[in-house]
XYZ file of C-alpha atoms in Angstrom:
721
model
C -68.286 87.578 -2.861
C -65.086 87.270 -0.855
C -61.896 88.937 -1.932
C -59.791 86.042 -0.525
C -58.212 84.033 -3.371
C -59.163 80.354 -3.760
C -56.591 77.955 -2.179
C -58.077 74.657 -3.470
C -55.874 71.984 -4.929
C -54.863 72.270 -8.502
C -54.886 69.233 -10.773
C -51.108 68.976 -10.542
C -51.085 68.958 -6.755
C -53.794 66.331 -6.584
C -51.794 63.974 -8.842
C -48.763 64.349 -6.606
C -50.781 63.521 -3.519
C -52.219 60.436 -5.133
C -48.744 59.219 -6.110
C -47.458 59.781 -2.561
C -50.448 57.923 -1.098
C -49.828 55.001 -3.438
C -46.147 54.861 -2.487
C -46.921 54.996 1.230
C -49.558 52.307 0.876
C -47.181 50.123 -1.136
C -44.445 50.466 1.465
C -46.871 49.600 4.256
C -48.142 46.619 2.278
C -44.585 45.391 1.587
C -43.609 45.799 5.217
C -46.705 43.941 6.368
C -46.078 41.129 3.901
C -42.473 40.791 5.024
C -43.527 40.719 8.681
C -46.059 37.996 7.845
C -43.372 35.995 5.999
C -40.870 36.270 8.841
C -43.225 35.796 11.793
C -45.854 33.411 10.443
C -44.680 31.729 7.247
C -41.051 31.076 8.422
C -41.474 31.970 12.061
C -40.654 28.524 13.405
C -37.498 28.208 11.305
C -36.079 31.517 12.494
C -37.150 30.760 16.036
C -35.160 27.509 15.882
C -32.156 29.319 14.465
C -32.352 31.893 17.209
C -32.308 29.124 19.764
C -29.296 27.555 18.085
C -27.414 30.761 18.603
C -27.432 29.753 22.257
C -26.397 26.111 21.702
C -22.791 24.989 22.141
C -21.699 21.705 20.532
C -19.115 19.347 21.999
C -17.835 16.637 19.657
C -17.305 13.139 21.078
C -14.918 11.246 18.777
C -16.020 7.739 17.828
C -13.821 4.828 18.879
C -12.007 3.642 15.752
C -12.547 -0.001 14.877
C -9.767 -2.564 15.298
C -7.805 -4.309 12.562
C -7.516 -7.989 13.433
C -5.625 -10.937 12.068
C -7.430 -14.033 10.794
C -7.718 -15.476 14.327
C -8.838 -12.228 15.987
C -5.436 -11.025 17.239
C -5.369 -7.188 17.197
C -2.923 -5.726 14.691
C -4.258 -2.204 15.313
C -6.537 -1.119 18.167
C -6.963 1.723 20.674
C -5.654 2.517 24.129
C -6.357 5.359 26.555
C -3.539 7.842 27.072
C -3.198 11.287 28.646
C -3.119 13.663 25.694
C -2.017 17.285 26.059
C -3.431 19.516 23.316
C -3.177 23.192 22.391
C -5.933 25.346 20.938
C -4.307 27.400 18.213
C -7.388 29.636 18.093
C -6.900 30.642 21.740
C -3.132 31.017 21.412
C -3.442 33.365 18.437
C -5.554 35.751 20.557
C -2.557 36.399 22.807
C -0.124 39.267 22.196
C 2.810 36.894 21.709
C 0.767 34.251 19.815
C 0.994 32.007 22.862
C 4.787 31.651 22.934
C 4.966 32.221 26.680
C 2.277 29.607 27.338
C 3.966 27.071 25.057
C 7.338 27.717 26.707
C 5.849 27.026 30.146
C 4.157 23.929 28.695
C 7.467 22.648 27.318
C 8.998 22.976 30.764
C 6.217 20.918 32.355
C 6.391 18.236 29.663
C 10.217 18.037 29.719
C 10.333 19.015 26.055
C 12.331 21.626 24.164
C 10.293 24.781 23.439
C 11.167 24.524 19.742
C 9.709 21.019 19.577
C 6.444 22.291 21.061
C 6.360 25.316 18.710
C 6.937 23.010 15.733
C 4.089 20.726 16.787
C 1.490 23.516 16.744
C 2.617 25.400 13.624
C 0.566 24.863 10.476
C 1.895 22.870 7.533
C 2.354 24.543 4.165
C 4.610 24.179 1.145
C 7.494 25.920 2.937
C 7.096 24.330 6.376
C 8.795 20.970 6.944
C 7.549 18.299 9.317
C 6.805 18.268 12.161
C 3.848 20.577 11.706
C 0.064 20.382 11.969
C -1.644 19.395 8.711
C -5.118 19.192 10.222
C -7.721 21.873 10.750
C -6.378 24.997 12.519
C -9.580 25.115 14.586
C -9.057 21.639 16.025
C -7.060 21.118 19.261
C -3.525 20.138 18.284
C -1.947 17.219 20.203
C 1.409 18.156 21.683
C 2.062 14.770 23.297
C 0.132 11.589 23.966
C 2.633 10.406 26.586
C 1.910 12.830 29.408
C 2.252 11.493 32.943
C -0.498 11.820 35.530
C 1.567 14.408 37.420
C 2.082 16.513 34.274
C -1.647 16.437 33.479
C -2.525 17.455 37.056
C -0.054 20.343 36.945
C -1.631 21.688 33.750
C -5.164 21.399 35.097
C -4.389 22.815 38.557
C -2.576 25.803 37.063
C -5.163 26.470 34.363
C -4.553 30.243 34.568
C -0.944 29.643 33.454
C -2.007 27.444 30.546
C -4.933 29.090 28.727
C -5.842 27.152 25.579
C -4.107 23.995 26.876
C -6.004 20.826 27.787
C -4.898 17.539 29.331
C -7.470 14.798 28.888
C -7.571 10.987 28.783
C -8.113 10.140 25.108
C -8.366 6.966 23.064
C -5.415 6.860 20.676
C -4.354 4.374 18.016
C -2.023 1.542 18.966
C -0.101 -0.901 16.801
C 0.878 -3.692 19.223
C 2.966 -5.868 16.826
C 1.733 -9.182 18.295
C 4.437 -11.833 18.338
C 6.780 -9.161 16.878
C 4.686 -9.041 13.680
C 5.300 -5.429 12.655
C 2.993 -5.416 9.564
C 3.610 -1.665 9.203
C 3.184 -1.144 5.440
C 0.075 -3.338 5.357
C -1.599 -1.516 8.252
C -0.640 2.054 7.338
C -1.064 4.986 9.735
C -3.372 7.880 10.664
C -3.102 11.656 10.566
C -5.546 14.540 11.166
C -8.160 15.417 8.579
C -7.470 18.585 6.590
C -9.847 21.450 5.804
C -9.706 20.465 2.142
C -10.826 16.926 2.955
C -13.616 18.228 5.187
C -14.936 20.429 2.367
C -14.634 17.695 -0.243
C -16.523 15.131 1.866
C -19.190 17.413 3.344
C -21.933 16.193 0.962
C -20.815 12.553 0.916
C -22.214 9.598 2.851
C -19.281 9.834 5.257
C -18.496 13.509 6.040
C -15.555 14.403 8.245
C -15.513 16.334 11.519
C -12.580 18.536 12.482
C -11.623 16.081 15.215
C -11.328 13.087 12.846
C -8.152 11.138 12.216
C -8.057 9.509 8.789
C -6.113 6.635 7.248
C -3.190 7.705 5.091
C -1.936 4.376 3.781
C -2.480 0.627 4.029
C -5.635 -0.896 5.472
C -6.207 2.232 7.565
C -6.835 4.085 4.310
C -8.650 1.382 2.326
C -11.173 0.702 5.071
C -11.164 4.171 6.650
C -14.918 4.685 6.231
C -15.746 1.407 7.998
C -13.141 1.833 10.742
C -13.854 5.492 11.512
C -17.437 5.161 12.761
C -19.497 8.294 13.436
C -18.593 10.947 16.001
C -21.197 11.979 18.555
C -22.299 15.523 19.310
C -23.479 16.839 22.703
C -25.422 20.108 22.548
C -25.708 22.458 25.548
C -28.059 25.441 25.807
C -26.230 28.465 27.192
C -27.240 32.013 28.037
C -25.568 35.130 26.706
C -22.949 34.828 29.427
C -22.032 31.303 28.348
C -23.612 29.578 31.363
C -25.229 26.190 30.689
C -28.993 26.435 31.185
C -30.045 23.098 29.680
C -29.194 20.239 27.350
C -30.450 19.972 23.778
C -30.775 16.901 21.553
C -27.634 14.731 21.465
C -26.241 12.487 18.734
C -24.568 9.460 20.294
C -21.179 8.382 18.938
C -21.159 5.188 16.876
C -17.986 3.133 17.163
C -16.281 2.013 13.990
C -16.491 -1.531 12.686
C -13.615 -3.983 12.995
C -11.802 -5.328 9.949
C -10.797 -8.984 10.108
C -7.905 -9.683 7.751
C -6.495 -12.845 6.221
C -3.123 -12.027 7.804
C -1.976 -14.581 10.360
C 0.185 -12.694 12.862
C 2.264 -15.819 13.557
C 3.088 -16.355 9.880
C 3.644 -12.621 9.447
C 6.242 -12.687 12.206
C 7.992 -15.644 10.547
C 7.976 -13.928 7.144
C 9.422 -10.714 8.559
C 12.111 -12.524 10.517
C 13.173 -14.755 7.630
C 13.290 -11.900 5.124
C 15.425 -9.833 7.488
C 17.675 -12.794 8.260
C 18.107 -13.560 4.558
C 19.143 -9.962 3.891
C 21.624 -10.018 6.785
C 23.204 -13.225 5.492
C 23.322 -11.898 1.913
C 25.392 -8.942 3.139
C 28.014 -11.404 4.362
C 28.416 -12.909 0.879
C 31.009 -11.606 -1.573
C 29.887 -10.499 -5.026
C 32.599 -11.403 -7.519
C 31.060 -9.186 -10.205
C 31.378 -5.951 -8.210
C 34.253 -6.862 -5.891
C 32.300 -6.139 -2.707
C 29.726 -7.815 -0.492
C 26.082 -7.784 -1.539
C 24.240 -4.721 -0.274
C 20.848 -6.430 0.144
C 19.290 -3.006 0.689
C 15.585 -3.904 0.487
C 13.263 -6.844 0.034
C 9.751 -8.196 0.198
C 7.911 -11.469 0.656
C 4.293 -12.451 0.039
C 2.519 -15.535 1.418
C -0.791 -16.113 -0.364
C -3.559 -18.701 -0.267
C -3.357 -20.393 -3.664
C -7.071 -21.088 -4.031
C -8.442 -17.697 -2.941
C -5.787 -14.999 -3.367
C -6.038 -14.084 0.320
C -2.777 -12.702 1.706
C -1.561 -14.624 4.768
C 1.605 -12.558 5.234
C 3.212 -9.597 3.504
C 6.540 -8.201 4.644
C 8.586 -5.341 3.257
C 12.024 -4.150 4.372
C 13.115 -1.667 5.473
C 10.043 -1.146 7.645
C 9.067 1.310 10.373
C 7.069 1.585 13.582
C 3.586 2.951 12.760
C 3.269 4.078 16.388
C 5.647 6.921 15.454
C 2.700 8.683 13.782
C 0.434 8.481 16.831
C 0.023 11.879 18.488
C 2.048 13.627 15.796
C 5.398 12.562 14.387
C 8.663 14.134 15.572
C 11.167 15.781 13.224
C 13.707 13.068 13.969
C 11.297 10.237 13.187
C 10.011 11.968 10.064
C 13.551 12.329 8.738
C 14.158 8.629 9.372
C 11.106 7.763 7.262
C 11.522 10.201 4.384
C 15.134 11.403 4.272
C 17.539 10.593 1.434
C 19.365 8.079 3.643
C 16.150 6.411 4.873
C 15.774 4.048 1.886
C 12.070 4.944 2.089
C 10.571 2.466 4.579
C 7.072 3.866 3.984
C 7.069 2.049 0.638
C 5.361 -1.319 0.631
C 7.774 -3.075 -1.688
C 5.452 -6.067 -2.015
C 3.076 -3.933 -4.092
C 5.200 -0.869 -4.929
C 8.633 -2.364 -5.533
C 9.313 -2.981 -9.229
C 12.199 -4.986 -10.631
C 13.109 -7.217 -13.540
C 11.868 -10.736 -12.630
C 14.690 -12.777 -14.081
C 14.051 -16.485 -14.561
C 10.811 -16.655 -12.553
C 9.363 -15.001 -15.698
C 10.058 -18.186 -17.694
C 6.691 -19.740 -16.824
C 5.245 -16.972 -19.006
C 7.765 -17.481 -21.804
C 7.145 -21.249 -21.686
C 3.401 -20.713 -22.087
C 4.006 -18.199 -24.883
C 6.201 -20.692 -26.746
C 3.567 -23.442 -26.513
C 0.822 -21.061 -27.653
C 3.037 -20.010 -30.560
C 3.223 -23.651 -31.710
C 6.377 -25.035 -30.076
C 5.672 -28.396 -28.345
C 6.405 -28.385 -24.627
C 8.095 -31.779 -24.892
C 9.956 -30.899 -28.099
C 13.736 -30.674 -28.035
C 15.543 -27.359 -28.260
C 19.272 -26.586 -28.132
C 20.697 -25.300 -24.830
C 24.239 -24.153 -25.697
C 26.365 -22.102 -23.350
C 25.771 -18.972 -25.460
C 23.571 -17.592 -28.242
C 24.735 -15.064 -30.833
C 22.704 -12.509 -32.788
C 24.751 -10.513 -35.250
C 27.768 -9.291 -33.348
C 26.181 -9.686 -29.926
C 26.540 -12.785 -27.738
C 24.049 -13.709 -25.014
C 25.502 -16.203 -22.549
C 23.779 -18.819 -20.476
C 23.978 -18.248 -16.733
C 27.328 -19.587 -15.474
C 28.032 -20.340 -19.178
C 26.752 -23.898 -18.808
C 25.124 -25.858 -21.643
C 22.832 -28.917 -21.454
C 22.530 -30.051 -25.076
C 19.077 -30.505 -26.624
C 16.378 -30.375 -23.919
C 12.627 -29.913 -23.568
C 10.955 -26.706 -22.387
C 10.228 -28.507 -19.129
C 13.883 -29.316 -18.604
C 14.782 -25.742 -19.571
C 12.562 -24.580 -16.712
C 14.182 -27.039 -14.308
C 17.781 -26.027 -14.994
C 16.817 -22.460 -16.010
C 18.488 -22.614 -19.428
C 18.478 -19.097 -20.869
C 19.601 -20.032 -24.374
C 16.523 -22.189 -25.030
C 14.366 -19.109 -24.492
C 16.750 -16.902 -26.478
C 16.321 -19.194 -29.460
C 12.525 -19.421 -29.203
C 12.099 -15.676 -28.769
C 14.461 -14.929 -31.655
C 12.503 -17.212 -33.985
C 9.271 -15.475 -33.071
C 10.852 -12.073 -33.595
C 11.911 -13.143 -37.102
C 8.439 -14.539 -37.841
C 6.945 -11.184 -36.854
C 9.122 -9.434 -39.433
C 12.305 -8.752 -37.498
C 13.570 -5.213 -38.084
C 10.710 -4.664 -40.539
C 7.726 -5.873 -38.507
C 4.544 -7.076 -40.122
C 1.436 -4.923 -39.964
C -0.107 -7.193 -37.312
C 2.697 -9.146 -35.617
C 1.682 -12.014 -33.358
C 3.963 -10.928 -30.491
C 3.218 -14.118 -28.565
C 5.717 -13.453 -25.794
C 4.341 -9.965 -25.075
C 0.696 -10.905 -25.545
C 1.057 -13.793 -23.106
C 2.570 -11.544 -20.421
C -0.485 -9.304 -20.596
C -2.728 -12.367 -20.354
C -0.846 -13.382 -17.201
C -1.859 -10.038 -15.692
C 1.431 -8.169 -16.020
C 1.569 -4.512 -16.953
C -1.449 -3.713 -14.768
C -2.326 -3.768 -11.085
C -3.657 -6.927 -9.456
C -6.479 -5.091 -7.669
C -5.276 -5.806 -4.140
C -7.205 -3.915 -1.440
C -4.206 -1.747 -0.516
C -3.651 1.763 -1.914
C -0.976 2.905 -4.355
C -0.214 -0.434 -6.002
C 1.991 -0.019 -9.081
C 1.475 -1.798 -12.398
C 4.934 -2.914 -13.457
C 5.780 -2.919 -17.158
C 5.524 -5.121 -20.228
C 7.916 -3.504 -22.764
C 5.875 -4.331 -25.871
C 5.872 -2.421 -29.170
C 3.412 0.191 -27.955
C 5.496 0.881 -24.872
C 8.664 1.108 -26.990
C 7.092 3.756 -29.239
C 5.771 5.847 -26.355
C 9.025 5.580 -24.428
C 11.090 6.529 -27.482
C 8.880 9.529 -28.202
C 9.294 10.801 -24.638
C 13.090 10.299 -24.527
C 14.245 10.843 -28.121
C 15.664 14.352 -27.625
C 17.515 13.381 -24.440
C 19.024 10.291 -26.123
C 20.242 12.276 -29.097
C 21.803 14.891 -26.810
C 23.578 12.295 -24.655
C 24.486 9.664 -27.262
C 27.958 9.086 -28.673
C 28.871 6.381 -31.164
C 32.233 5.619 -29.535
C 31.443 6.852 -26.022
C 30.819 5.003 -22.775
C 28.406 2.075 -22.616
C 25.563 4.377 -21.537
C 26.413 6.881 -24.291
C 26.497 4.126 -26.922
C 23.069 2.872 -25.807
C 21.731 6.429 -25.972
C 23.202 6.780 -29.480
C 21.479 3.577 -30.661
C 18.202 4.650 -29.087
C 18.440 8.039 -30.780
C 18.575 6.272 -34.143
C 16.065 3.487 -33.569
C 14.779 3.600 -30.011
C 11.205 2.929 -31.128
C 12.141 -0.311 -32.891
C 11.729 -3.749 -31.306
C 15.188 -5.190 -31.850
C 16.253 -8.826 -31.687
C 18.258 -8.168 -28.527
C 15.191 -6.667 -26.865
C 13.124 -9.777 -27.544
C 15.673 -12.363 -26.431
C 16.503 -10.411 -23.277
C 12.805 -10.047 -22.524
C 12.226 -13.803 -22.813
C 14.235 -14.464 -19.641
C 12.701 -11.608 -17.633
C 15.423 -9.052 -18.285
C 15.620 -5.766 -20.165
C 12.866 -3.244 -19.517
C 10.450 -5.726 -17.932
C 9.243 -4.794 -14.442
C 7.079 -6.819 -12.062
C 6.048 -6.619 -8.406
C 6.153 -9.431 -5.833
C 2.347 -9.393 -5.514
C 1.991 -9.896 -9.283
C 4.282 -12.913 -9.274
C 2.648 -14.392 -6.157
C -0.717 -14.076 -7.924
C 0.629 -15.792 -11.036
C 2.217 -18.702 -9.175
C -0.933 -19.116 -7.068
C -2.924 -19.301 -10.315
C -0.651 -22.049 -11.673
C -1.233 -23.939 -8.424
C -5.034 -23.673 -8.493
C -5.388 -24.610 -12.154
C -5.272 -21.191 -13.795
C -7.560 -18.744 -11.958
C -6.102 -15.295 -11.314
C -7.597 -13.919 -8.100
C -7.593 -10.324 -6.925
C -5.308 -10.499 -3.889
C -7.135 -9.461 -0.720
C -6.055 -8.642 2.814
C -9.469 -7.715 4.205
C -11.597 -10.775 4.986
C -14.673 -9.437 6.814
C -16.205 -6.284 8.302
C -17.766 -6.833 11.741
C -20.062 -4.233 13.325
C -19.273 -2.992 16.869
C -22.031 -5.155 18.388
C -20.895 -8.197 16.417
C -24.333 -8.741 14.885
C -23.552 -7.603 11.354
C -20.820 -9.502 9.515
C -20.010 -8.639 5.898
C -17.640 -11.062 4.193
C -15.139 -9.837 1.605
C -15.310 -12.672 -0.895
C -12.472 -13.614 -3.275
C -12.977 -12.385 -6.836
C -11.245 -13.424 -10.032
C -9.894 -11.128 -12.725
C -9.042 -13.719 -15.336
C -7.621 -17.087 -16.365
C -4.103 -17.998 -17.374
C -3.808 -18.591 -21.152
C -3.028 -22.304 -21.150
C -4.975 -25.543 -21.374
C -4.959 -28.234 -18.716
C -2.225 -30.229 -20.455
C 0.199 -27.296 -20.605
C -0.612 -26.350 -17.023
C 0.198 -29.861 -15.832
C 3.435 -29.890 -17.813
C 4.558 -26.610 -16.266
C 3.458 -27.877 -12.849
C 5.591 -31.006 -13.276
C 8.592 -28.978 -14.446
C 8.356 -26.634 -11.441
C 8.230 -29.676 -9.180
C 11.414 -30.762 -10.924
C 13.051 -27.428 -10.085
C 12.564 -28.235 -6.394
C 13.697 -31.878 -6.649
C 16.401 -31.994 -9.329
C 16.748 -28.466 -10.728
C 18.108 -25.093 -9.675
C 16.278 -25.056 -6.298
C 16.941 -28.682 -5.337
C 19.856 -27.777 -3.075
C 17.438 -25.742 -0.942
C 14.807 -28.466 -0.608
C 16.890 -31.377 0.564
C 14.708 -33.739 2.644
C 11.458 -32.016 1.651
C 8.479 -34.480 1.890
C 7.635 -34.186 -1.823
C 5.313 -37.203 -1.704
C 3.135 -35.612 1.017
C 3.418 -31.905 0.221
C 4.462 -31.459 -3.432
C 6.707 -28.412 -3.742
C 7.009 -26.340 -6.934
C 9.611 -23.624 -7.345
C 11.411 -21.306 -9.735
C 14.598 -19.421 -9.031
C 15.510 -16.074 -10.539
C 18.587 -13.848 -10.601
C 17.885 -10.580 -12.398
C 20.672 -8.338 -13.646
C 20.261 -4.592 -13.123
C 22.546 -2.041 -14.778
C 24.647 -0.219 -12.189
C 23.511 -2.473 -9.353
C 24.061 -5.956 -8.008
C 21.724 -8.757 -9.016
C 18.178 -9.055 -7.687
C 17.305 -12.318 -5.948
C 13.896 -13.904 -6.734
C 12.372 -17.119 -5.440
C 8.831 -18.077 -6.513
C 7.139 -21.183 -5.130
C 3.811 -22.887 -4.484
C 2.171 -25.916 -2.926
C -1.485 -26.885 -3.240
C -2.227 -24.509 -0.336
C 0.086 -21.521 -0.659
C 2.153 -19.407 -2.999
C 5.276 -17.733 -1.567
C 7.400 -15.224 -3.483
C 10.449 -13.475 -2.055
C 12.749 -10.903 -3.603
C 15.873 -9.145 -2.304
C 17.291 -6.129 -4.109
C 21.059 -6.435 -4.626
C 20.892 -9.741 -2.794
C 22.582 -12.173 -5.154
C 21.075 -15.334 -6.610
C 17.492 -16.487 -6.138
C 18.147 -19.813 -4.490
C 21.253 -18.566 -2.713
C 19.776 -15.519 -0.947
C 16.013 -16.082 -0.825
C 15.792 -19.874 -0.989
C 16.559 -20.747 2.659
C 14.159 -18.110 3.972
C 11.289 -19.359 1.817
C 11.998 -22.928 2.897
C 11.853 -21.857 6.564
C 8.498 -20.135 6.050
C 7.096 -23.351 4.591
C 8.591 -25.309 7.492
C 6.724 -23.057 9.941
C 3.455 -23.314 8.011
C 3.478 -27.109 7.803
C 5.322 -27.940 11.034
C 8.401 -29.421 9.352
C 11.873 -29.702 10.774
C 15.002 -29.229 8.676
C 14.947 -32.900 7.609
C 11.337 -32.753 6.399
C 9.739 -34.553 9.364
C 6.288 -33.123 10.143
C 4.843 -32.344 13.562
C 1.313 -30.953 13.160
C 1.363 -29.656 16.735
C 4.069 -27.246 15.674
C 2.429 -26.358 12.357
C 1.197 -22.759 12.285
C -1.197 -23.149 9.370
C -1.047 -26.553 7.644
C -4.243 -25.628 5.788
C -5.565 -22.105 5.124
C -7.797 -20.492 7.773
C -11.416 -20.874 6.652
C -13.674 -19.400 9.333
C -13.732 -16.137 11.244
C -12.649 -15.629 14.861
C -15.262 -16.184 17.570
C -17.549 -13.245 18.371
C -18.812 -12.904 21.946
C -22.348 -11.784 22.825
C -21.160 -8.257 23.633
C -19.566 -7.905 20.197
C -15.969 -8.353 21.344
C -13.834 -10.862 19.466
C -11.869 -13.802 20.857
C -8.139 -13.244 20.474
C -5.630 -15.987 21.274
C -2.218 -15.025 22.596
C 0.767 -15.685 20.381
C 4.438 -16.172 21.099
C 7.314 -14.611 19.162
C 8.827 -16.743 16.404
C 11.731 -18.884 17.605
C 13.617 -20.102 14.508
C 15.601 -23.298 14.422
C 19.292 -22.513 14.546
C 20.731 -25.638 12.979
C 20.587 -26.677 9.317
C 21.158 -30.313 8.273
C 24.436 -31.253 6.705
C 22.502 -33.145 4.010
C 21.258 -29.859 2.565
C 24.770 -28.535 2.046
C 25.958 -31.839 0.588
C 23.181 -31.765 -2.008
C 24.327 -28.318 -3.095
C 27.456 -29.814 -4.572
C 25.549 -32.430 -6.587
C 23.252 -30.199 -8.640
C 23.991 -27.829 -11.485
C 22.859 -24.242 -11.845
C 21.768 -22.484 -8.653
C 20.430 -19.099 -9.798
């Protein structure tokens, strides 16, 4: 027997070895499984991703679709320009953040270095325009007006201009055919932001960093259709960046074209006449304020009466949308947004709100009939109407005795409506209203579509205001503390009003109701709302959603999608009442407050219907309104601080009708000169290659002489508000 001790494994050692073997085996098994998963199960996926690491993508922007007028004339299209851009990513890699490069670039482009620096800085809450509000990884346009020599200099001296490119690029153009500016209707473009890219990444129409997007007007409403789809070219490169092949490409798809109902010829006339009316209003003396009328802004809408399609829409002041192309300058931006700019970016046809004055009386007339007052009944029209200690005067303090509602519309008698509204206020309980008052005058305004948007296919339309009981309560609740702080019983006029509102601002008072009945007080409407209403009276009562877009046409011209007119309601009157109002409005144009502006009009061939309005605004001069229609069109014009309706706006509206129907100042018609004697029905011709026929148009050449007969008639009629 050996004396050497036994060295065999003990039970404890054996257990440890088994555990270690199990762990090693498990690790090997896990590693093998992972290798199988990576190389076999998902091998192809990772192989593809590895290849993509060597693929460079070059984005090819899609050509944006055109915006065309009803006959195919381009209102917005594209043109090729030499665009100089800076890569902020490359500039930020430099020790001086690219300042030296940008300074040299400014010298080549004949620009100030500061202007170039401003163009490429990023926008934030503290950085004013001009600045770049697009993606910081996208090339930033410095100018789109580079000359061929400037572009060649940049490209030939590439080592002096790292991160700078000079390439021919398709940029937006707003040609203003026939001097039809159409700025607020068209809108403008600006670069897409990172936030927009993230928000739209899972949508049907995602953005690329190179995209320009619509910011207002039709450019915004139809951005998805106009934008198209950018193409992507993919190049295989080696680890040194050398191209070794070409991968799968996605071809760019051009955007569709939008055909509008705008007629560029009529648009030019509308813009000219509105501007001319404002110029002439500024020459007139306002006896109430002791100075000439300011006529600081205005709008006009020309609408097809039977469809709601907008033929022309002008707003002043306006601007040149080309200022936004290639990045807006600090000077231009200040002109558009500064305190002294009067905000030309606003489309006052859909965003301008004002008291409507007497053009509101078609609503009050309907309300009175629906409340039980016969249209052909007789109602007193004194020169003034008193409620308690307050006296409400008729315009120009003229009375007409007992007259019908129709005659009250013709001569625009305020006191007839004061009396009717006051009676209804008393029936509804007066200062102690019934639990469920009828509120015919307010209810009818809502039924006419006021107090809400019309649904026009333009962004940022405002709703106006119907100051009914609900509005009064909400408004009083929001302003009660401020009224009580400001109000004084024996203070200034404003302080006295604040004092009264502090005590009973939520109450519908008699003065509120009578003022409201003639379109005054807290009532607010927009020109597009009133054009829609007067078009509805013309067509028999159908309220159409106003539309500017008429059709979407694909780039190849094979796919045409019509934008059909849609209705959002009916006016709350029967056929008899409609015809009575129609006859009264015809009387306004022939023997009433607008007759002096329609001398010689061929009423037997083209029946004209009109309503004048002069709205009073506290602290400002009166607002001019003129609302009209024929069987074909509705035209509404307004001028802020412009004077009377027929005095300031009347001649301009008459001239627009003359251009539409081919009439001279005496009412003689020449169809060869008529721009649009009947509304445009079809679409412009589409060629086999998808391009669209576009006739040339000439600038509007207005007639300079007005007939003496028109001025003579002015002395023969009564009120001319």
